[in-house]
XYZ file of C-alpha atoms in Angstrom:
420
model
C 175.660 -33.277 142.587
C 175.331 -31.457 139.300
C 178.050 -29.062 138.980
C 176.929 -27.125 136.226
C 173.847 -26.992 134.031
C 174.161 -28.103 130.601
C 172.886 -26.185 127.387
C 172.717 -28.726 125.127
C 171.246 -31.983 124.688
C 173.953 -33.696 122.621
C 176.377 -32.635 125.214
C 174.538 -34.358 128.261
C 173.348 -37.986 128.166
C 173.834 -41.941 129.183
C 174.086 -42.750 125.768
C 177.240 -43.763 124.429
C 177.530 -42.902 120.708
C 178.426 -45.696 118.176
C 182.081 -44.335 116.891
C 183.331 -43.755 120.818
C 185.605 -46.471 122.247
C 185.952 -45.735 125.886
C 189.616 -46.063 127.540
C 189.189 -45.805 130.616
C 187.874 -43.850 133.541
C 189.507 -41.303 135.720
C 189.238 -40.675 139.499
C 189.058 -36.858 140.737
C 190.127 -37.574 144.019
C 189.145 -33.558 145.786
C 191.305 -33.935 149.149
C 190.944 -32.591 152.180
C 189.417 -29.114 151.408
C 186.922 -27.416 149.615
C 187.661 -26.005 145.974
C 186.281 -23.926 143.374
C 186.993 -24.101 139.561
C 189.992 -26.349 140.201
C 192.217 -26.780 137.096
C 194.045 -30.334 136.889
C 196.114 -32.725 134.239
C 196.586 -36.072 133.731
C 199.580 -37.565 131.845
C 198.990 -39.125 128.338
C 202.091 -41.171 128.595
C 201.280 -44.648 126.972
C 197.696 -43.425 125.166
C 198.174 -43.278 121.175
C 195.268 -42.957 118.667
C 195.388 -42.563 114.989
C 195.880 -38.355 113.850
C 191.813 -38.746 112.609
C 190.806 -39.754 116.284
C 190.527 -37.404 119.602
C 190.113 -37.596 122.763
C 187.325 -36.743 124.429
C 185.969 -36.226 128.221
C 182.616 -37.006 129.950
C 181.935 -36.340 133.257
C 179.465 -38.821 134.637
C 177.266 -37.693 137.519
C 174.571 -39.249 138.238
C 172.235 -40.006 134.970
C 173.928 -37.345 133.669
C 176.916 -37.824 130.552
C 178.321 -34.197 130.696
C 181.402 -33.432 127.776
C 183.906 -31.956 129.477
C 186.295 -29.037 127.740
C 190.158 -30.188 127.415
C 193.268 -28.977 126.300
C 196.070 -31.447 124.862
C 199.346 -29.615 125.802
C 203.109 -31.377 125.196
C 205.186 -30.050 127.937
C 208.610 -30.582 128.543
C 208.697 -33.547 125.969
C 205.343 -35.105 127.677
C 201.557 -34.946 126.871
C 199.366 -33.856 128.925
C 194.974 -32.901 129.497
C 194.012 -30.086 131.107
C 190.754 -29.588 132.660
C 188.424 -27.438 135.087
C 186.409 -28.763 137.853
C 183.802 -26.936 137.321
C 181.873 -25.441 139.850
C 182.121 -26.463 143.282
C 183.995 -29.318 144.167
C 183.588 -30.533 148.231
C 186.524 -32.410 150.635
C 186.153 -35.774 150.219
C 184.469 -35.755 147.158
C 185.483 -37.737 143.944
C 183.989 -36.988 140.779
C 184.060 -39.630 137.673
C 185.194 -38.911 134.072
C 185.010 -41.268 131.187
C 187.906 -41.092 128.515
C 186.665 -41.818 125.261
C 188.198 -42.100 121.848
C 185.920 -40.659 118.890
C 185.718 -40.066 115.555
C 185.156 -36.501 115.344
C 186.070 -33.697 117.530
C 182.961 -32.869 120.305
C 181.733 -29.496 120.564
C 183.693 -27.590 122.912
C 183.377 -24.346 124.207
C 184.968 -20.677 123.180
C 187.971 -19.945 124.804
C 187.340 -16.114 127.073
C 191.406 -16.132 126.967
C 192.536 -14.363 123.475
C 196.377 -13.521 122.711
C 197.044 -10.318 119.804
C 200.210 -9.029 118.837
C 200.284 -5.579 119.675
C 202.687 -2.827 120.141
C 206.051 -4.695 120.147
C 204.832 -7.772 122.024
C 202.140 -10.185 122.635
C 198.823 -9.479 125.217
C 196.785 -11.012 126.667
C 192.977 -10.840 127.095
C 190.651 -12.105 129.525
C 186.916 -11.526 128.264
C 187.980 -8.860 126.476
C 190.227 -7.187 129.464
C 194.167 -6.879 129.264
C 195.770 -8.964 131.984
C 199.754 -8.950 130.515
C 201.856 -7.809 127.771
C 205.317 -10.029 127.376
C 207.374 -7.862 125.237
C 209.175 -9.425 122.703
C 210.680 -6.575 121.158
C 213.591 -4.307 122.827
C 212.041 -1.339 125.421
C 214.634 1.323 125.677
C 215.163 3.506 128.257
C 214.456 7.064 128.779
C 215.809 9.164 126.378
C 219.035 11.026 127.610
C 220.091 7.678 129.616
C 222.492 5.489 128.385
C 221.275 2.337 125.980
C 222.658 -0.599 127.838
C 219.432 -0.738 130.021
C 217.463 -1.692 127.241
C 216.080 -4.615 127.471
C 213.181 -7.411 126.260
C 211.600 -10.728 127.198
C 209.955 -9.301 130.193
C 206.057 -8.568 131.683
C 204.880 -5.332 131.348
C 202.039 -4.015 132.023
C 200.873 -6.646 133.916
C 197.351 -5.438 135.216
C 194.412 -6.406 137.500
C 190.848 -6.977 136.642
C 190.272 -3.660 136.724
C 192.801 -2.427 134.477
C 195.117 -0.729 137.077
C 198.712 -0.795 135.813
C 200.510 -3.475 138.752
C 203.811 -3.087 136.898
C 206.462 -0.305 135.642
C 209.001 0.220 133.255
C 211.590 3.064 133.827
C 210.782 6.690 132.829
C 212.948 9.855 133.025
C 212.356 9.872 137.012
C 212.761 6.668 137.550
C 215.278 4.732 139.631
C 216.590 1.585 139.299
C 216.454 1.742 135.631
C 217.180 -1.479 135.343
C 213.843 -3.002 136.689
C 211.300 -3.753 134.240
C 207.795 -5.002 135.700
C 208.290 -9.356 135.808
C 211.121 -10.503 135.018
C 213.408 -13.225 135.812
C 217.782 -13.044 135.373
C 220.650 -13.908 137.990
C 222.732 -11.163 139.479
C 225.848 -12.814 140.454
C 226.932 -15.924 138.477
C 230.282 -17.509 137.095
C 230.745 -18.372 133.206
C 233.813 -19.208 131.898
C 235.533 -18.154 135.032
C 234.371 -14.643 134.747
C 231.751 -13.645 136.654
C 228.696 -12.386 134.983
C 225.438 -9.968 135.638
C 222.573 -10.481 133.986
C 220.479 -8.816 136.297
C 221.523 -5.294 135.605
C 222.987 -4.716 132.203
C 223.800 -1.567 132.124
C 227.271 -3.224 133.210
C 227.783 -4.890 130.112
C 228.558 -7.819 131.569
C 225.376 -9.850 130.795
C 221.691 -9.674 129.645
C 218.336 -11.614 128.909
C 216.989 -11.218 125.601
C 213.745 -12.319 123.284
C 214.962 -14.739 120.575
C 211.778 -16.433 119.255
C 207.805 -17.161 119.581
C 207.970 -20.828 120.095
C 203.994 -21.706 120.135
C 201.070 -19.338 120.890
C 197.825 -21.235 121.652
C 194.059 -20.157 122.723
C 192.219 -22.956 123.916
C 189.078 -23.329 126.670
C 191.026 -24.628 129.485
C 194.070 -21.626 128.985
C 195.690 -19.838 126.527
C 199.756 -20.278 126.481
C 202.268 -18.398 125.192
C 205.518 -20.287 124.852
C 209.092 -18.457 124.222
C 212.774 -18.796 123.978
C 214.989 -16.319 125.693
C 218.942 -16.130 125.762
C 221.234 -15.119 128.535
C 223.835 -13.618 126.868
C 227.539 -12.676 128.435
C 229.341 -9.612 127.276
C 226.530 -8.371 125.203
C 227.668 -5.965 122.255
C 231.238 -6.993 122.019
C 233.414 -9.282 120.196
C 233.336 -11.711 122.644
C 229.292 -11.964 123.110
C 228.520 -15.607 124.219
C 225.021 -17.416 124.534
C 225.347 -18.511 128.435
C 221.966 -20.439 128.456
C 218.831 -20.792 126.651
C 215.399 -20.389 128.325
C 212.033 -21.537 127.643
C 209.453 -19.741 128.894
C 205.731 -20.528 129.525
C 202.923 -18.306 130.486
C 199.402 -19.509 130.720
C 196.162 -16.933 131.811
C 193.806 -19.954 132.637
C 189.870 -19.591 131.480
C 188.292 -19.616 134.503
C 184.380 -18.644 135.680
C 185.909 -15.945 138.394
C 186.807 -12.355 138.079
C 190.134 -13.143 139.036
C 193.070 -13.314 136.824
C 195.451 -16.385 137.275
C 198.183 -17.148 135.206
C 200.787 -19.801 135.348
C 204.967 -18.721 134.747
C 207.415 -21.144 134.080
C 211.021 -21.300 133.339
C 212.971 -23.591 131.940
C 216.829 -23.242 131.896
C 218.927 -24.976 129.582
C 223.057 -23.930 129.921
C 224.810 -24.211 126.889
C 228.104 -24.603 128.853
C 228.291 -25.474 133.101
C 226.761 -21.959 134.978
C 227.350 -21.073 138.578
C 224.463 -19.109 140.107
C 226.149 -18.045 143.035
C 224.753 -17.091 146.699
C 223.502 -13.555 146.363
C 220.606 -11.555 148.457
C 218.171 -11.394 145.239
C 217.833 -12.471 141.752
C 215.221 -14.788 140.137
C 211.439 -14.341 139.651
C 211.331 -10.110 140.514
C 208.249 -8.111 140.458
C 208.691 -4.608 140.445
C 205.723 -2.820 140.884
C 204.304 0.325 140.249
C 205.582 3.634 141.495
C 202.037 4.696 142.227
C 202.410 1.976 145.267
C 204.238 3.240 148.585
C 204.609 2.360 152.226
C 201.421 4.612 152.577
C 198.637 2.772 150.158
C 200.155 -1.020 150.308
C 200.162 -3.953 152.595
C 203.004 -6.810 151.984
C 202.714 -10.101 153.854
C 203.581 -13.981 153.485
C 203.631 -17.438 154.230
C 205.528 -17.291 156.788
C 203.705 -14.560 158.259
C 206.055 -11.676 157.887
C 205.454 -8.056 156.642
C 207.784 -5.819 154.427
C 209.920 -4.900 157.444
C 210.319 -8.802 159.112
C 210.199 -10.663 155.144
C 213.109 -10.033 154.107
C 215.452 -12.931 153.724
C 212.767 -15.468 155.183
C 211.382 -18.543 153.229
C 208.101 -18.522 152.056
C 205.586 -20.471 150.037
C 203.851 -17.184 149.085
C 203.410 -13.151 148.921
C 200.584 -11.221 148.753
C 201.041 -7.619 147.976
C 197.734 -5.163 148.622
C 197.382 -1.886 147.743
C 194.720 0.836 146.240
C 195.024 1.976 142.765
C 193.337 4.890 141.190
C 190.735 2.037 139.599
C 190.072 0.545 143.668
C 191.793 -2.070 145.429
C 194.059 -4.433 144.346
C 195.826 -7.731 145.466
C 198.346 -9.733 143.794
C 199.671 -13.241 145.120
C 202.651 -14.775 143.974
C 203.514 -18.680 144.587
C 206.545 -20.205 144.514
C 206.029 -23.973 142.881
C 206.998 -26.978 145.316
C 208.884 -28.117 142.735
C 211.420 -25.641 142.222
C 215.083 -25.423 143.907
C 215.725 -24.642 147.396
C 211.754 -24.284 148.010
C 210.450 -23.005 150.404
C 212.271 -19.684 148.516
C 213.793 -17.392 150.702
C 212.878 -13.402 149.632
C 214.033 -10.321 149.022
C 211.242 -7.993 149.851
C 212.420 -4.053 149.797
C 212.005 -2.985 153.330
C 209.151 0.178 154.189
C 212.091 2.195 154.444
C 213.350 2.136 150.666
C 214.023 4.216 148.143
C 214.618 7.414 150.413
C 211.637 5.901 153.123
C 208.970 6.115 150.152
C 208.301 2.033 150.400
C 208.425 1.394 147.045
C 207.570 -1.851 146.293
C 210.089 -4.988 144.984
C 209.833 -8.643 145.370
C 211.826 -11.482 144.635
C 211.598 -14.974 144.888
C 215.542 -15.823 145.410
C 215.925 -19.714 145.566
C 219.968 -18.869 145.628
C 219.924 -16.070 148.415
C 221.312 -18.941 150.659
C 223.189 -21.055 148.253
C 224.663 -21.488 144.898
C 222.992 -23.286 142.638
C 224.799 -25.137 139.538
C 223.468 -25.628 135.934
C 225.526 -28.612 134.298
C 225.327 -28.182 130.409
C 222.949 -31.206 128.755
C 220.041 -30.331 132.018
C 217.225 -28.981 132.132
C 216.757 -26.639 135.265
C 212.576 -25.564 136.145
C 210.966 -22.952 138.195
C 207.526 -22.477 138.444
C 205.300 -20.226 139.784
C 200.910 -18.713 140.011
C 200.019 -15.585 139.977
C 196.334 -14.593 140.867
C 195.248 -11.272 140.658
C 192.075 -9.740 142.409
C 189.714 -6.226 142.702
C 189.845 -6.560 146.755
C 192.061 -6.687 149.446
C 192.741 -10.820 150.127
C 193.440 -11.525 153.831
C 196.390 -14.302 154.857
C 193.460 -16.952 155.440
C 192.428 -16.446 151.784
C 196.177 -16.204 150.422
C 197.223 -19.792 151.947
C 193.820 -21.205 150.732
C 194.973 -20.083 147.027
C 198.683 -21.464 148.059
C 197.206 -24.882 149.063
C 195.393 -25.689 145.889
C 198.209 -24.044 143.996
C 200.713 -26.768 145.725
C 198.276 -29.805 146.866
C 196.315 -30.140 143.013
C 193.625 -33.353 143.421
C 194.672 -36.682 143.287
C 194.021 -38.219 139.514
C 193.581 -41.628 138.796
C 193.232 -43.410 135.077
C 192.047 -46.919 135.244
C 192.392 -48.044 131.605
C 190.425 -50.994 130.059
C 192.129 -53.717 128.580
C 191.262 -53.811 125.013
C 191.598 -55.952 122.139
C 190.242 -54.558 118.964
């Protein structure tokens, strides 16, 4: 099977150049299902090479010797390579790569993902289209309302393919003016025996702020944007304390689809012990636009619940549908198998809210059923895929996504024993 075609000659052959040394060779084991444009890693945990050497990928089909695009990404103190299966990839299939050391980087292709600084935070661009904005400067709220909503280090606009807005910040008419498109804090917690909100800080009791760009990379696998946040307690007073430190990680993944999927991540680190205590939201909350009502959206998930029936049940995923002045949209959010208390229970805002308009909230809410505690010196990770499509997606389609979300292919690296 060829899985794509290749434009140039140097990049497809049989014949191994004379400054490679191979590795070893690594299984793509596909699994029980079907996929399409499949993005996997492989850990580089015992694999050194001098800094004048790379690594480089061939997939070997048939005759064929095809380089391969990768990304070399340390994460969480480990190296790893990102890839795309491209094409189609079938169940039951494996597909062969050959890791080679060489002497000179291999052509590789452009990335379509681009990240500018731009109006008080970084964006994102898919082929030239804005998918997010991650604000690292403070938004303030409406003029005439009081300063303590303000806030930073959240997603908004986040937008669809076809440039509908998905997302909202508060304006003069807004409610809840503490919701601010994505973004992830912990209503009810307990810090030095006090307990603290840094959900909603208009109470003055605790907020999430931008402290610092980490990295900021474009590459042709994805483009990643990685950030430090702090939880702060008693914000703008004498006894303001940093609570925890968060890094954050969003990938938009280069992909040959019109879709946009993105990768967020979250990774807590408590400067002293924190109690997240049982509450019925707080976590990884999407607010969306106030364009979307009971009357033009759809809300389902995993569990196969609506808006009215979701509410407080666990679920691997959530689509929300709706139409949008540019056409339909769909957005599906999935929680990560690894994270705590997965399968995540919800908080999904009822078709009834907000005076019966059906606005539109959801939260993934891994402590709406228990407490969770952060021991200073531990790091604490949640993870979770957005994908974001120009048509309405169906449930069938939605746990399709979800399974090669959570069940990535099997990889296997058989290295070669070598002596030189």
């Amino acid at each position: 099977m060829l899985v794509f075609i290749c434009l140039f000659a140097a990049n497809c052959n049989n014949i191994h150049k004379t400054d490679e040394k191979i590795i070893g060779y690594i299984s793509v084991d596909i699994g029980d299902f079907d996929r399409t444009e499949s993005v996997v890693s492989i850990l580089l945990d015992d694999i050194t090479y001098a800094p004048d050497s790379v690594l480089a990928l061939y997939e070997l089909d048939g005759n064929e010797r095809v380089l391969t695009d990768v990304q070399i990404l340390t994460d969480h103190d480990k190296r790893y390579m990102h890839w795309i299966l491209h094409g189609d990839s079938q169940q039951g299939e494996k597909r062969l790569y050959e890791l080679v050391l060489e002497e000179s980087t291999p052509a590789v292709g452009q990335s379509s993902v681009s990240i500018i600084d731009q109006d008080g935070g970084r964006v994102f661009l898919f082929n030239g289209k804005k998918v997010l904005k991650y604000n690292t400067q403070t938004v303030y709220p409406p003029p005439g309302v009081d300063t303590s909503y303000k806030r930073s280090g959240f997603i908004h606009p986040l937008y669809a393919p076809n440039q509908a807005i998905l997302t909202r910040t508060p304006d003069s008419t807004s409610d809840h003016l503490h919701h601010y498109g994505i973004w992830n804090a912990w209503k009810k917690t307990q810090f030095r025996g006090e307990e603290i909100d840094f959900f909603a800080p208009q109470f003055g009791q605790g907020t999430v702020r931008h402290a610092n760009v980490i990295s900021q990379i474009e590459g042709s696998v994805f483009s990643n944007l990685r950030v430090l946040l702090e939880h702060i307690a008693w914000q703008d007073t004498e006894k303001e304390a940093l609570a925890m430190r968060e890094q954050r990680d969003i990938k938009v993944y280069n992909l040959a689809q019109d879709n946009f999927i993105m990768d967020i991540s979250f990774l807590y680190n408590p400067v002293e012990p924190l109690l997240i205590e049982e509450f019925r939201y707080a976590g990884f909350s999407f607010r969306a636009t106030d364009y979307w009502t009971k009357d033009n959206t759809n809300i389902f998930t995993s569990g196969g619940f609506d808006r009215d029936s979701g509410d407080g049940e666990r679920s691997e995923w959530c689509v929300v549908t709706g139409e949008t002045p540019e056409g339909p949209v769909s957005i599906i959010i999935m929680g990560n198998p690894v994270n705590y208390n997965h399968p995540e229970p919800m908080r999904i805002w009822p078709s009834d809210a907000e005076g019966g308009s059906g606005k539109v909230f959801v939260n993934f809410s891994p402590t709406r059923n228990t407490n969770w505690s952060l021991q200073t010196g531990n790091n604490y990770l949640l993870k979770y895929r957005l994908l974001i499509a120009d048509r309405i997606i169906d449930p069938e389609e939605a746990e399709s996504v979800w399974k090669e979300y959570s069940t990535p292919p099997q990889l296997t690296l058989d290295k070669l024993n070598r002596h030189d």
